[in-house]
Coordinates of C-alpha atoms and ligand atoms in Angstrom, one line a residue:
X1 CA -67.8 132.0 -7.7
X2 CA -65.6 129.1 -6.9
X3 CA -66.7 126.1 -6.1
X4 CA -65.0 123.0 -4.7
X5 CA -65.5 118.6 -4.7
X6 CA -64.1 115.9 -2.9
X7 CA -63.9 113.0 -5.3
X8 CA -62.6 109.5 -5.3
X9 CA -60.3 109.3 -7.3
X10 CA -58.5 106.1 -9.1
X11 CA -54.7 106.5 -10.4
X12 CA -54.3 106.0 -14.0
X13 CA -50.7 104.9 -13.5
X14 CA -50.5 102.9 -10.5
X15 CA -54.7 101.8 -9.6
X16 CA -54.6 103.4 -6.3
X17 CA -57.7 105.5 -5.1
X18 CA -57.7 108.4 -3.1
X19 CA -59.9 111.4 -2.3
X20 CA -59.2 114.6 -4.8
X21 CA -60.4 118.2 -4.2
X22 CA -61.5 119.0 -7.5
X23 CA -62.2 122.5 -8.6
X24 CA -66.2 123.0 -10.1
X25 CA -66.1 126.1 -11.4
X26 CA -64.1 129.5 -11.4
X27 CA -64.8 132.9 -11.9
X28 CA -62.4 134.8 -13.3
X29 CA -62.3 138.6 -13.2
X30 CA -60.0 141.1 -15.1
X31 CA -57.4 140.6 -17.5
X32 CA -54.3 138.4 -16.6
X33 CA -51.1 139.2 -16.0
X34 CA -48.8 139.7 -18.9
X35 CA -47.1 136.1 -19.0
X36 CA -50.7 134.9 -18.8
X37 CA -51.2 134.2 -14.9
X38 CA -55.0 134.9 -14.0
X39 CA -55.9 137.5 -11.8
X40 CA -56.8 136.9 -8.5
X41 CA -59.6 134.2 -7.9
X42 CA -58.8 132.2 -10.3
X43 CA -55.2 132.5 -9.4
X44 CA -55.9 131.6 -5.6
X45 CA -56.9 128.4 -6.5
X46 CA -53.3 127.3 -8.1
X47 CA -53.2 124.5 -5.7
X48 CA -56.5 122.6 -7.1
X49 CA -54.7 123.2 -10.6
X50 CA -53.1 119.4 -10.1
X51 CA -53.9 116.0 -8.6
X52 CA -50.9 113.7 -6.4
X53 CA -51.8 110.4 -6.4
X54 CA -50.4 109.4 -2.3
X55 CA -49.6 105.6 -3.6
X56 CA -47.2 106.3 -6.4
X57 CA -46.8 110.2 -6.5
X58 CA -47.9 110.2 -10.3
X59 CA -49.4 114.1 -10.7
X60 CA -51.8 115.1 -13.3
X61 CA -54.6 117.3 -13.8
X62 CA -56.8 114.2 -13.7
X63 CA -55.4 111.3 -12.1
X64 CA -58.0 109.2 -13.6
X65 CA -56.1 110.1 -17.0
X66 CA -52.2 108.9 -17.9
X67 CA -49.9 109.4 -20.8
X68 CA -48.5 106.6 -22.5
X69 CA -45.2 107.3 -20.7
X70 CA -46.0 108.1 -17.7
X71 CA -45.8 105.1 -15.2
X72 CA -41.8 105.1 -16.5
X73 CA -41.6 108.6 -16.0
X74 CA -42.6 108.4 -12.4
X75 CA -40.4 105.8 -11.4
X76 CA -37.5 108.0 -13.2
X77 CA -34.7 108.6 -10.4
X78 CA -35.5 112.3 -11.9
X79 CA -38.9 112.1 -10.9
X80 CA -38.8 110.7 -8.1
X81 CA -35.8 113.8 -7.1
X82 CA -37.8 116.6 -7.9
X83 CA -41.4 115.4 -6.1
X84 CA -39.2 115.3 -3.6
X85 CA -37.2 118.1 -3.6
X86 CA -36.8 119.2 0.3
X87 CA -35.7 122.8 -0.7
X88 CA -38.7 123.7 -3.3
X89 CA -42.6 124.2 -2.2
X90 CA -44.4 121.0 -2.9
X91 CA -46.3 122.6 -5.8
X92 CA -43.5 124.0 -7.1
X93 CA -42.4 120.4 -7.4
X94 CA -45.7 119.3 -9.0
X95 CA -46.0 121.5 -11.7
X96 CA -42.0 120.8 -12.7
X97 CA -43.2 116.7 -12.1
X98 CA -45.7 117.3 -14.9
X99 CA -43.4 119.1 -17.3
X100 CA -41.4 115.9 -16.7
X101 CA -44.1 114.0 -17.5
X102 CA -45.2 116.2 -21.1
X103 CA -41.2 116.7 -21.7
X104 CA -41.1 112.5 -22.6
X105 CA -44.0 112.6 -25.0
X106 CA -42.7 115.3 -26.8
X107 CA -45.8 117.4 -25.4
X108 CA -43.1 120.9 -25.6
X109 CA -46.3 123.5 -25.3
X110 CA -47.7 121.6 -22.5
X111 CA -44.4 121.4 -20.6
X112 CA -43.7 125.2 -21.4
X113 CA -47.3 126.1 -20.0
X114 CA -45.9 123.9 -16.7
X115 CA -42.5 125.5 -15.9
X116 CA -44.5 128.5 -16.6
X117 CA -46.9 127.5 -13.7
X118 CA -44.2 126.7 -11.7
X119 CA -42.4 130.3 -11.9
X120 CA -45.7 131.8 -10.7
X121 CA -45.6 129.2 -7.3
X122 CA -42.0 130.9 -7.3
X123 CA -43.2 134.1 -7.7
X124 CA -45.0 133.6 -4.9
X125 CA -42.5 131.9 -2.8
X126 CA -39.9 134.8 -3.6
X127 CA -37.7 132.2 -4.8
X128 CA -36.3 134.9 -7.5
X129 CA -33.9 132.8 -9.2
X130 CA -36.2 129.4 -9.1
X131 CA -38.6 131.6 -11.4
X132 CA -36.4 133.0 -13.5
X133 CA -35.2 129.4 -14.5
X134 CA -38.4 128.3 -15.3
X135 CA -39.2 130.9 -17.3
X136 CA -36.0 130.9 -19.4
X137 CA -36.8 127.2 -19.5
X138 CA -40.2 127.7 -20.7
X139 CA -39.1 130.4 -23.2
X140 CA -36.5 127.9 -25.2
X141 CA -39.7 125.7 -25.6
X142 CA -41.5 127.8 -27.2
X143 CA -38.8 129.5 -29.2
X144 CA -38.1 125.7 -30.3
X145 CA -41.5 124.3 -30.7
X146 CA -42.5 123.6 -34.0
X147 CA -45.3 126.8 -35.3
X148 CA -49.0 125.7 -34.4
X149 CA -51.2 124.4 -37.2
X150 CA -53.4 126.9 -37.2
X151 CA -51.7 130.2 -35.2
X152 CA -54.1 131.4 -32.9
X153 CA -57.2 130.6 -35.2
X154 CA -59.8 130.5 -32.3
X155 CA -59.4 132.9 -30.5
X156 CA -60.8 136.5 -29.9
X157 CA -59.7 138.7 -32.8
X158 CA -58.5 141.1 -30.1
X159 CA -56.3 138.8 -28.8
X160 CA -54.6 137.9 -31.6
X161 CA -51.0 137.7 -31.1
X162 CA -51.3 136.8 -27.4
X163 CA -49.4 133.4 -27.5
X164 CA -46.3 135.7 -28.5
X165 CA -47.0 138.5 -26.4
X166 CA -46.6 135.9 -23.2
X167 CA -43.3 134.5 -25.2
X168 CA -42.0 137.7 -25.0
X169 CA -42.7 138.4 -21.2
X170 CA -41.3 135.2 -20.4
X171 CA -38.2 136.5 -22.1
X172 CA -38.2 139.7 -20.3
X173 CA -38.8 138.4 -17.2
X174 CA -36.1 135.6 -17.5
X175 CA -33.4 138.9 -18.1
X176 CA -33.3 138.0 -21.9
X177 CA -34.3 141.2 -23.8
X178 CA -32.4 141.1 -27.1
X179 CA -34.4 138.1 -27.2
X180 CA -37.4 139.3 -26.3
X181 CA -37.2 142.6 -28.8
X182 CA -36.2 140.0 -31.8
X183 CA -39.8 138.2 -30.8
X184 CA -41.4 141.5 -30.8
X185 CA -40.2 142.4 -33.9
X186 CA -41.1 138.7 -35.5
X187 CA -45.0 138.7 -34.0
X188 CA -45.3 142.7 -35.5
X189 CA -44.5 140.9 -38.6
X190 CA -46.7 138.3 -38.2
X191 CA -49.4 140.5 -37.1
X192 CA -51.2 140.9 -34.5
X193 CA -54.3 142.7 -32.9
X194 CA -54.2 146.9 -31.9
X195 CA -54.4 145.4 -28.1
X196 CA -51.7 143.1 -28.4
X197 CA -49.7 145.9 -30.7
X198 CA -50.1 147.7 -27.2
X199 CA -48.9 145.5 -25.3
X200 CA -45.7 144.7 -27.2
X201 CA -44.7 148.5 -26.9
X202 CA -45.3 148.5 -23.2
X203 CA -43.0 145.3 -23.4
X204 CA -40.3 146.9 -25.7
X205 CA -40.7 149.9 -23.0
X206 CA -40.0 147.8 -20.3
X207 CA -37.0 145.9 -21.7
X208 CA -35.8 149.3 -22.5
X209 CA -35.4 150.6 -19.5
X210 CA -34.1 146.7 -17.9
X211 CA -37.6 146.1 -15.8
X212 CA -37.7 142.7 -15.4
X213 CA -41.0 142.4 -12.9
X214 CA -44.2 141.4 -12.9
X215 CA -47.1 143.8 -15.2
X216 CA -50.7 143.0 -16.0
X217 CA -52.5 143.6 -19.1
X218 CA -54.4 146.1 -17.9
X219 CA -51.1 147.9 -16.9
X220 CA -49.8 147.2 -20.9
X221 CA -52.8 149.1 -21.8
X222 CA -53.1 151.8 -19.7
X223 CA -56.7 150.5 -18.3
X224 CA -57.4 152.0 -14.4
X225 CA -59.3 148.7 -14.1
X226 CA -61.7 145.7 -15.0
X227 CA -64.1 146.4 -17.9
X228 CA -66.5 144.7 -15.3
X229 CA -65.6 147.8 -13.3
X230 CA -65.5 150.5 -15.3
X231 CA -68.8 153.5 -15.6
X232 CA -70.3 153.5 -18.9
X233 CA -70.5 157.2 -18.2
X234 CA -73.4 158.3 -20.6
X235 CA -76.0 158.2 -18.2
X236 CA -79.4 157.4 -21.2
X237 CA -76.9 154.4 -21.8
X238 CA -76.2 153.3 -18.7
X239 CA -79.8 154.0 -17.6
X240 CA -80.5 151.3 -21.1
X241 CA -78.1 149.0 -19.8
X242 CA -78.7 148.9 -16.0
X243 CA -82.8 148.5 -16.7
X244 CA -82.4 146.6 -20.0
X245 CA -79.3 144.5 -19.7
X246 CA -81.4 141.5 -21.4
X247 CA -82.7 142.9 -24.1
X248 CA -79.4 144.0 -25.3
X249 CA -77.1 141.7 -27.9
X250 CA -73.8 140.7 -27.0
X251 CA -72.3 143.0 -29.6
X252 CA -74.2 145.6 -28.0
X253 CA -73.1 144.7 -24.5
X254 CA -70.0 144.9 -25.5
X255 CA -70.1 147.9 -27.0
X256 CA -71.6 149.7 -24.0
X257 CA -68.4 148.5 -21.5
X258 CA -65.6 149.3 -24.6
X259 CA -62.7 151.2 -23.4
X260 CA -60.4 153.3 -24.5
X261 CA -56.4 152.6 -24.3
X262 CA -53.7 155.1 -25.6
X263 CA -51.9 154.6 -28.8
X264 CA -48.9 156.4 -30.4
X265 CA -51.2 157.5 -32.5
X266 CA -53.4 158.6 -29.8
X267 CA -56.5 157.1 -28.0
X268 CA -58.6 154.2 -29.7
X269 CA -61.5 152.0 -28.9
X270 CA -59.5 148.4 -27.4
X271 CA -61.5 146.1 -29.9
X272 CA -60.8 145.1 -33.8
X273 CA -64.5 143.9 -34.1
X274 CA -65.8 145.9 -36.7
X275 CA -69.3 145.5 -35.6
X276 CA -68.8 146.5 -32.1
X277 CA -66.6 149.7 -33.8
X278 CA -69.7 150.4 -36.3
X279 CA -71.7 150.9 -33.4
X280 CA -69.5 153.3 -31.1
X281 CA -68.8 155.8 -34.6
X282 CA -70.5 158.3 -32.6
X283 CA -69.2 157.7 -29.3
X284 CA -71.0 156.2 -26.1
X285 CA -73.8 158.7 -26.4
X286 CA -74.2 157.6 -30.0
X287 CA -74.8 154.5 -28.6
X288 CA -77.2 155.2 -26.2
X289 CA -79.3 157.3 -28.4
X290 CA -79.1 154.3 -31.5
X291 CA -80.1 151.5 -28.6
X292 CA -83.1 153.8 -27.4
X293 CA -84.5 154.0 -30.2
X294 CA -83.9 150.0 -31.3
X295 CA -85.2 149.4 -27.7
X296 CA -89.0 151.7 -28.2
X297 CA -89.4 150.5 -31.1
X298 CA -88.8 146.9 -30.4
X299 CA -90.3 146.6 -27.3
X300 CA -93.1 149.7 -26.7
X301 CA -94.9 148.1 -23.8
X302 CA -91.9 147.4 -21.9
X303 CA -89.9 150.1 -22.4
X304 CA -89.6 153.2 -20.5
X305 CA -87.2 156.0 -20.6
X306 CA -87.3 157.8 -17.0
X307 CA -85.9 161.3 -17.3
X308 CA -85.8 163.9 -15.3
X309 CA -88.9 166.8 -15.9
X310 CA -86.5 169.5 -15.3
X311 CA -83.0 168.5 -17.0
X312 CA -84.2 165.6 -19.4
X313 CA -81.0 163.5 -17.8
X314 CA -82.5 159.7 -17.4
X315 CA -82.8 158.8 -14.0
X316 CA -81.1 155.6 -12.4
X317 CA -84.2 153.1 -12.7
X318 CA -87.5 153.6 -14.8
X319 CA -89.2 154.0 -10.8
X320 CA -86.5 156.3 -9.7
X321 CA -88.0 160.3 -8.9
X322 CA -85.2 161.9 -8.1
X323 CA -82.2 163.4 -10.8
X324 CA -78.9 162.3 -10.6
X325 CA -77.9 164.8 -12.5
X326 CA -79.8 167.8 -10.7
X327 CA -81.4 168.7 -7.5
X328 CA -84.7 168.4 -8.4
X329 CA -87.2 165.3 -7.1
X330 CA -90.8 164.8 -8.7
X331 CA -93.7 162.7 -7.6
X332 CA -95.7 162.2 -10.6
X333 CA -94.8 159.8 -13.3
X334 CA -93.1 161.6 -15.8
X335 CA -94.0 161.6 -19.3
Ligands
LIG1 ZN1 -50.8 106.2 -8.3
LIG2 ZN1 -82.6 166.8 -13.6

Protein backbone atom coordinates (compact mmCIF):
# COMPACT_ATOMS: atom_id res chain seq x y z
CA UNK A 1 0.00 0.00 0.00
CA UNK A 2 0.93 3.61 -0.29
CA UNK A 3 0.52 5.82 2.12
CA UNK A 4 0.64 9.59 2.18
CA UNK A 5 1.51 12.81 5.10
CA UNK A 6 1.15 16.34 5.13
CA UNK A 7 4.06 17.73 7.11
CA UNK A 8 5.32 21.06 8.05
CA UNK A 9 8.07 21.40 6.78
CA UNK A 10 11.22 23.98 7.54
CA UNK A 11 13.80 24.85 4.54
CA UNK A 12 17.21 23.89 5.30
CA UNK A 13 18.56 26.62 2.98
CA UNK A 14 16.38 29.53 3.31
CA UNK A 15 14.22 28.94 7.06
CA UNK A 16 10.98 29.07 5.39
CA UNK A 17 8.13 26.55 6.40
CA UNK A 18 5.70 25.04 4.38
CA UNK A 19 3.35 22.03 4.26
CA UNK A 20 5.04 18.77 2.35
CA UNK A 21 3.18 15.63 1.15
CA UNK A 22 5.47 13.13 2.27
CA UNK A 23 5.41 9.63 1.05
CA UNK A 24 4.87 6.78 4.31
CA UNK A 25 5.38 3.86 2.68
CA UNK A 26 5.35 2.10 -0.73
CA UNK A 27 4.75 -1.11 -2.08
CA UNK A 28 6.46 -2.15 -4.75
CA UNK A 29 5.51 -5.04 -7.07
CA UNK A 30 7.55 -6.69 -9.86
CA UNK A 31 10.80 -6.22 -11.17
CA UNK A 32 11.77 -2.72 -12.51
CA UNK A 33 12.46 -1.66 -15.68
CA UNK A 34 15.79 -2.21 -17.15
CA UNK A 35 17.42 1.31 -16.47
CA UNK A 36 16.10 0.78 -12.94
CA UNK A 37 12.60 2.68 -12.93
CA UNK A 38 10.11 0.85 -10.55
CA UNK A 39 7.18 -0.71 -11.78
CA UNK A 40 4.05 0.72 -11.46
CA UNK A 41 2.96 1.85 -7.79
CA UNK A 42 5.94 2.84 -6.76
CA UNK A 43 6.51 4.54 -9.98
CA UNK A 44 3.06 6.54 -9.75
CA UNK A 45 4.22 8.24 -6.94
CA UNK A 46 7.35 10.05 -8.82
CA UNK A 47 5.93 13.29 -7.81
CA UNK A 48 6.33 12.79 -3.81
CA UNK A 49 9.94 11.60 -4.83
CA UNK A 50 11.05 15.55 -4.07
CA UNK A 51 10.21 18.46 -1.85
CA UNK A 52 10.03 22.55 -3.36
CA UNK A 53 10.53 24.77 -0.83
CA UNK A 54 7.68 27.86 -2.18
CA UNK A 55 10.07 30.73 -0.42
CA UNK A 56 13.32 30.03 -2.09
CA UNK A 57 12.65 27.20 -4.64
CA UNK A 58 15.56 25.06 -2.98
CA UNK A 59 14.40 21.14 -3.86
CA UNK A 60 15.50 18.17 -1.95
CA UNK A 61 14.27 14.91 -0.90
CA UNK A 62 14.00 16.43 2.56
CA UNK A 63 13.85 20.08 2.79
CA UNK A 64 14.59 19.91 6.29
CA UNK A 65 18.19 18.63 5.01
CA UNK A 66 20.85 20.97 2.83
CA UNK A 67 24.24 20.39 1.37
CA UNK A 68 26.99 22.49 2.14
CA UNK A 69 26.57 24.20 -1.20
CA UNK A 70 23.32 24.46 -1.71
CA UNK A 71 22.01 27.99 -0.68
CA UNK A 72 24.73 29.20 -3.59
CA UNK A 73 23.51 26.79 -5.82
CA UNK A 74 19.96 28.00 -5.65
CA UNK A 75 20.66 31.47 -6.17
CA UNK A 76 22.82 30.25 -9.34
CA UNK A 77 21.42 32.18 -12.48
CA UNK A 78 21.50 28.27 -13.64
CA UNK A 79 19.32 27.38 -11.09
CA UNK A 80 17.22 29.73 -10.93
CA UNK A 81 16.81 29.00 -15.26
CA UNK A 82 16.05 25.59 -15.16
CA UNK A 83 13.24 25.62 -11.98
CA UNK A 84 11.94 27.78 -14.18
CA UNK A 85 12.10 26.43 -17.35
CA UNK A 86 8.56 27.37 -19.12
CA UNK A 87 9.10 24.67 -21.86
CA UNK A 88 9.86 21.46 -19.42
CA UNK A 89 7.22 19.84 -16.87
CA UNK A 90 7.84 21.21 -13.44
CA UNK A 91 9.29 17.91 -12.19
CA UNK A 92 11.24 17.50 -14.92
CA UNK A 93 12.76 20.69 -13.75
CA UNK A 94 13.12 19.39 -10.12
CA UNK A 95 14.91 16.41 -10.60
CA UNK A 96 17.61 18.37 -13.13
CA UNK A 97 17.51 21.32 -9.98
CA UNK A 98 18.77 18.49 -7.77
CA UNK A 99 21.49 17.18 -10.11
CA UNK A 100 22.48 20.82 -10.05
CA UNK A 101 22.52 20.73 -6.60
CA UNK A 102 24.76 17.02 -6.24
CA UNK A 103 26.82 18.15 -9.53
CA UNK A 104 28.60 21.14 -7.10
CA UNK A 105 29.56 18.72 -4.30
CA UNK A 106 31.04 16.49 -6.50
CA UNK A 107 28.09 14.02 -5.50
CA UNK A 108 28.44 12.32 -9.58
CA UNK A 109 26.33 8.97 -8.63
CA UNK A 110 23.76 11.08 -6.98
CA UNK A 111 23.39 13.45 -9.89
CA UNK A 112 23.48 10.51 -12.44
CA UNK A 113 20.63 8.71 -10.39
CA UNK A 114 18.78 12.48 -10.95
CA UNK A 115 19.07 13.06 -14.70
CA UNK A 116 18.13 9.55 -14.67
CA UNK A 117 14.89 10.43 -12.79
CA UNK A 118 14.38 13.11 -15.02
CA UNK A 119 14.42 10.96 -18.38
CA UNK A 120 11.67 8.92 -16.89
CA UNK A 121 9.30 12.33 -16.20
CA UNK A 122 10.40 12.65 -20.06
CA UNK A 123 9.55 9.40 -20.84
CA UNK A 124 6.38 10.18 -19.66
CA UNK A 125 5.93 13.52 -21.18
CA UNK A 126 7.01 12.09 -24.68
CA UNK A 127 9.61 14.63 -24.73
CA UNK A 128 11.94 12.04 -26.81
CA UNK A 129 14.87 14.03 -27.15
CA UNK A 130 14.71 15.70 -23.42
CA UNK A 131 15.24 11.94 -22.28
CA UNK A 132 17.64 10.90 -24.39
CA UNK A 133 19.89 13.91 -23.06
CA UNK A 134 19.52 12.94 -19.74
CA UNK A 135 20.37 9.72 -20.18
CA UNK A 136 23.49 10.32 -22.20
CA UNK A 137 24.15 12.85 -19.50
CA UNK A 138 23.69 10.38 -16.84
CA UNK A 139 25.73 7.65 -18.65
CA UNK A 140 29.10 10.00 -18.85
CA UNK A 141 28.74 10.11 -15.03
CA UNK A 142 28.90 6.91 -14.43
CA UNK A 143 31.35 6.07 -17.12
CA UNK A 144 33.49 8.82 -15.31
CA UNK A 145 32.79 8.23 -11.70
CA UNK A 146 35.48 6.97 -9.82
CA UNK A 147 34.74 2.68 -9.11
CA UNK A 148 32.75 2.23 -5.75
CA UNK A 149 34.58 1.07 -2.70
CA UNK A 150 33.16 -1.85 -2.34
CA UNK A 151 31.27 -2.86 -5.97
CA UNK A 152 27.96 -3.90 -5.23
CA UNK A 153 28.95 -5.65 -1.81
CA UNK A 154 25.37 -5.50 -0.34
CA UNK A 155 23.34 -6.48 -2.44
CA UNK A 156 21.42 -9.70 -3.45
CA UNK A 157 23.90 -12.18 -4.97
CA UNK A 158 21.44 -12.37 -7.88
CA UNK A 159 21.73 -9.03 -8.54
CA UNK A 160 25.08 -8.70 -8.86
CA UNK A 161 26.13 -6.73 -11.70
CA UNK A 162 22.93 -4.62 -11.69
CA UNK A 163 24.62 -1.05 -11.28
CA UNK A 164 26.24 -1.95 -14.80
CA UNK A 165 23.42 -3.55 -16.32
CA UNK A 166 21.35 -0.06 -15.86
CA UNK A 167 24.83 1.67 -17.22
CA UNK A 168 24.38 -0.13 -20.09
CA UNK A 169 20.63 0.57 -20.81
CA UNK A 170 21.24 4.06 -20.20
CA UNK A 171 23.67 3.73 -23.11
CA UNK A 172 21.30 1.94 -25.28
CA UNK A 173 18.69 4.08 -24.73
CA UNK A 174 20.66 7.36 -25.21
CA UNK A 175 21.53 5.72 -29.13
CA UNK A 176 25.08 4.81 -27.88
CA UNK A 177 25.60 1.09 -28.53
CA UNK A 178 29.32 0.60 -29.25
CA UNK A 179 29.31 2.08 -25.91
CA UNK A 180 27.04 0.14 -24.48
CA UNK A 181 28.53 -3.41 -25.97
CA UNK A 182 32.19 -2.16 -24.65
CA UNK A 183 30.34 -1.97 -20.95
CA UNK A 184 28.86 -5.28 -21.56
CA UNK A 185 31.87 -6.77 -22.35
CA UNK A 186 33.84 -4.93 -19.20
CA UNK A 187 30.93 -6.09 -16.44
CA UNK A 188 31.15 -9.94 -18.15
CA UNK A 189 34.67 -9.49 -17.10
CA UNK A 190 34.00 -8.32 -13.92
CA UNK A 191 31.48 -10.74 -13.28
CA UNK A 192 28.27 -10.80 -12.59
CA UNK A 193 25.17 -12.96 -11.51
CA UNK A 194 23.32 -15.77 -14.19
CA UNK A 195 20.29 -13.11 -13.94
CA UNK A 196 22.23 -10.17 -14.72
CA UNK A 197 24.38 -12.41 -17.46
CA UNK A 198 20.71 -12.61 -18.93
CA UNK A 199 20.00 -9.49 -19.06
CA UNK A 200 23.16 -8.25 -20.69
CA UNK A 201 22.42 -10.66 -23.67
CA UNK A 202 18.91 -9.31 -24.03
CA UNK A 203 20.77 -5.87 -23.94
CA UNK A 204 23.53 -6.95 -26.53
CA UNK A 205 20.24 -8.29 -28.56
CA UNK A 206 18.70 -5.24 -28.48
CA UNK A 207 21.58 -2.98 -29.44
CA UNK A 208 21.98 -5.44 -32.14
CA UNK A 209 19.16 -5.00 -33.86
CA UNK A 210 19.17 -0.69 -33.07
CA UNK A 211 16.11 -0.92 -30.38
CA UNK A 212 16.47 1.84 -28.44
CA UNK A 213 12.99 1.76 -26.19
CA UNK A 214 11.99 1.05 -23.02
CA UNK A 215 12.23 -3.08 -21.66
CA UNK A 216 11.72 -4.46 -18.17
CA UNK A 217 13.56 -7.02 -16.37
CA UNK A 218 11.14 -9.41 -16.53
CA UNK A 219 11.12 -8.90 -20.40
CA UNK A 220 15.38 -9.43 -20.14
CA UNK A 221 14.50 -12.68 -18.64
CA UNK A 222 11.88 -14.01 -20.36
CA UNK A 223 9.46 -14.02 -17.12
CA UNK A 224 5.43 -13.90 -18.24
CA UNK A 225 5.19 -12.01 -14.91
CA UNK A 226 5.67 -11.05 -11.15
CA UNK A 227 7.15 -13.94 -8.98
CA UNK A 228 4.23 -12.63 -6.71
CA UNK A 229 2.06 -13.83 -9.60
CA UNK A 230 3.28 -16.79 -10.74
CA UNK A 231 1.43 -20.74 -9.80
CA UNK A 232 3.83 -22.82 -7.92
CA UNK A 233 2.26 -25.49 -10.01
CA UNK A 234 2.92 -28.74 -7.78
CA UNK A 235 -0.30 -28.76 -6.14
CA UNK A 236 1.17 -30.90 -2.39
CA UNK A 237 3.41 -27.70 -2.51
CA UNK A 238 1.30 -25.20 -3.07
CA UNK A 239 -1.34 -26.95 -0.90
CA UNK A 240 2.10 -26.58 1.93
CA UNK A 241 2.50 -23.08 1.04
CA UNK A 242 -1.05 -21.73 0.83
CA UNK A 243 -2.02 -23.60 4.45
CA UNK A 244 1.51 -23.27 5.88
CA UNK A 245 3.03 -20.08 4.55
CA UNK A 246 4.37 -19.35 8.30
CA UNK A 247 5.82 -22.20 9.10
CA UNK A 248 8.05 -22.04 6.09
CA UNK A 249 11.77 -20.30 6.16
CA UNK A 250 12.51 -17.70 3.89
CA UNK A 251 14.92 -19.86 1.94
CA UNK A 252 12.16 -22.10 1.63
CA UNK A 253 9.73 -19.49 0.52
CA UNK A 254 11.76 -18.57 -1.86
CA UNK A 255 12.34 -21.68 -3.17
CA UNK A 256 8.68 -22.48 -3.59
CA UNK A 257 8.03 -19.08 -5.96
CA UNK A 258 11.67 -19.76 -8.03
CA UNK A 259 11.37 -19.40 -11.69
CA UNK A 260 12.79 -20.51 -14.50
CA UNK A 261 14.45 -18.09 -17.32
CA UNK A 262 16.04 -19.34 -20.55
CA UNK A 263 19.69 -19.48 -21.07
CA UNK A 264 21.93 -20.28 -24.11
CA UNK A 265 22.56 -23.03 -22.44
CA UNK A 266 19.00 -23.77 -21.94
CA UNK A 267 16.49 -23.24 -18.97
CA UNK A 268 17.86 -22.57 -15.29
CA UNK A 269 16.56 -21.81 -11.85
CA UNK A 270 16.86 -17.46 -11.77
CA UNK A 271 18.86 -17.57 -8.36
CA UNK A 272 22.77 -18.17 -7.50
CA UNK A 273 21.80 -18.95 -3.83
CA UNK A 274 23.18 -22.25 -3.40
CA UNK A 275 20.87 -23.03 -0.62
CA UNK A 276 17.77 -22.10 -2.32
CA UNK A 277 19.32 -24.34 -5.53
CA UNK A 278 20.14 -27.41 -2.91
CA UNK A 279 16.59 -27.42 -2.19
CA UNK A 280 14.98 -27.40 -5.83
CA UNK A 281 17.68 -30.46 -7.02
CA UNK A 282 14.63 -32.41 -7.53
CA UNK A 283 12.45 -29.93 -8.93
CA UNK A 284 9.24 -28.30 -7.34
CA UNK A 285 7.77 -31.54 -6.47
CA UNK A 286 11.06 -32.43 -4.69
CA UNK A 287 10.30 -29.70 -2.80
CA UNK A 288 7.00 -30.34 -1.80
CA UNK A 289 7.63 -33.77 -0.85
CA UNK A 290 11.16 -32.63 1.29
CA UNK A 291 8.91 -29.69 3.09
CA UNK A 292 6.00 -32.33 3.89
CA UNK A 293 7.86 -34.35 5.54
CA UNK A 294 10.04 -31.28 7.56
CA UNK A 295 6.52 -29.97 8.14
CA UNK A 296 4.88 -33.64 9.98
CA UNK A 297 7.57 -34.16 11.58
CA UNK A 298 8.03 -30.72 13.00
CA UNK A 299 4.72 -29.88 13.77
CA UNK A 300 2.30 -33.34 14.03
CA UNK A 301 -0.58 -31.67 15.77
CA UNK A 302 -0.89 -28.99 13.38
CA UNK A 303 -0.27 -30.36 10.33
CA UNK A 304 -2.59 -31.88 8.03
CA UNK A 305 -2.14 -33.02 4.50
CA UNK A 306 -5.80 -32.99 2.77
CA UNK A 307 -5.81 -35.27 -0.19
CA UNK A 308 -8.13 -36.50 -2.22
CA UNK A 309 -9.57 -40.33 -1.30
CA UNK A 310 -9.71 -41.18 -4.87
CA UNK A 311 -6.57 -39.53 -6.68
CA UNK A 312 -4.27 -38.81 -3.57
CA UNK A 313 -3.88 -35.05 -5.26
CA UNK A 314 -3.98 -32.48 -2.01
CA UNK A 315 -6.88 -30.55 -2.00
CA UNK A 316 -6.84 -26.53 -1.87
CA UNK A 317 -7.18 -26.15 2.09
CA UNK A 318 -6.82 -28.85 4.90
CA UNK A 319 -11.16 -28.26 5.15
CA UNK A 320 -11.52 -28.41 1.44
CA UNK A 321 -13.81 -31.95 0.26
CA UNK A 322 -13.78 -31.59 -3.12
CA UNK A 323 -10.47 -32.51 -5.74
CA UNK A 324 -9.08 -30.13 -7.76
CA UNK A 325 -7.61 -32.43 -9.64
CA UNK A 326 -10.68 -34.91 -10.14
CA UNK A 327 -14.42 -34.95 -10.09
CA UNK A 328 -14.85 -36.62 -7.08
CA UNK A 329 -16.27 -34.77 -3.70
CA UNK A 330 -16.23 -36.61 -0.12
CA UNK A 331 -17.81 -35.86 3.06
CA UNK A 332 -15.92 -37.61 5.65
CA UNK A 333 -12.57 -36.49 6.88
CA UNK A 334 -10.15 -38.14 5.04
CA UNK A 335 -7.33 -39.97 6.45
ZN1 LIG B 1 13.60 27.74 1.23
ZN1 LIG C 1 -9.02 -36.57 -6.81
Amino acid sequence: MTQFALKQVTCAVCGGVSEQRTLQCVSTFGRPDLDGRPSVMARSTMGLWTQLCPACGYCATTLTQALPRAREVVHSVTYRARLHHPEAPALFNRFLCLALLHDAEGLVRDSAEFRTHAAWVADDAGLEESARRCRSEAADLLLNAPPLKHWEHREDLDWQGWRGVQLVDLLRRAGRGEEALREVERIRREGASSLMKQLLTYESAAIARGDTGRHTVDEGLGLPSPPELQPIKDPLLEYLVGNYHRLLTDTEQRASSMETFNTEEGPRWATDHPEILALLTEGKAGLGRALERRLLAEHPDEVVINRCPKCGVPARTAKARQCRACPHTWRETPR
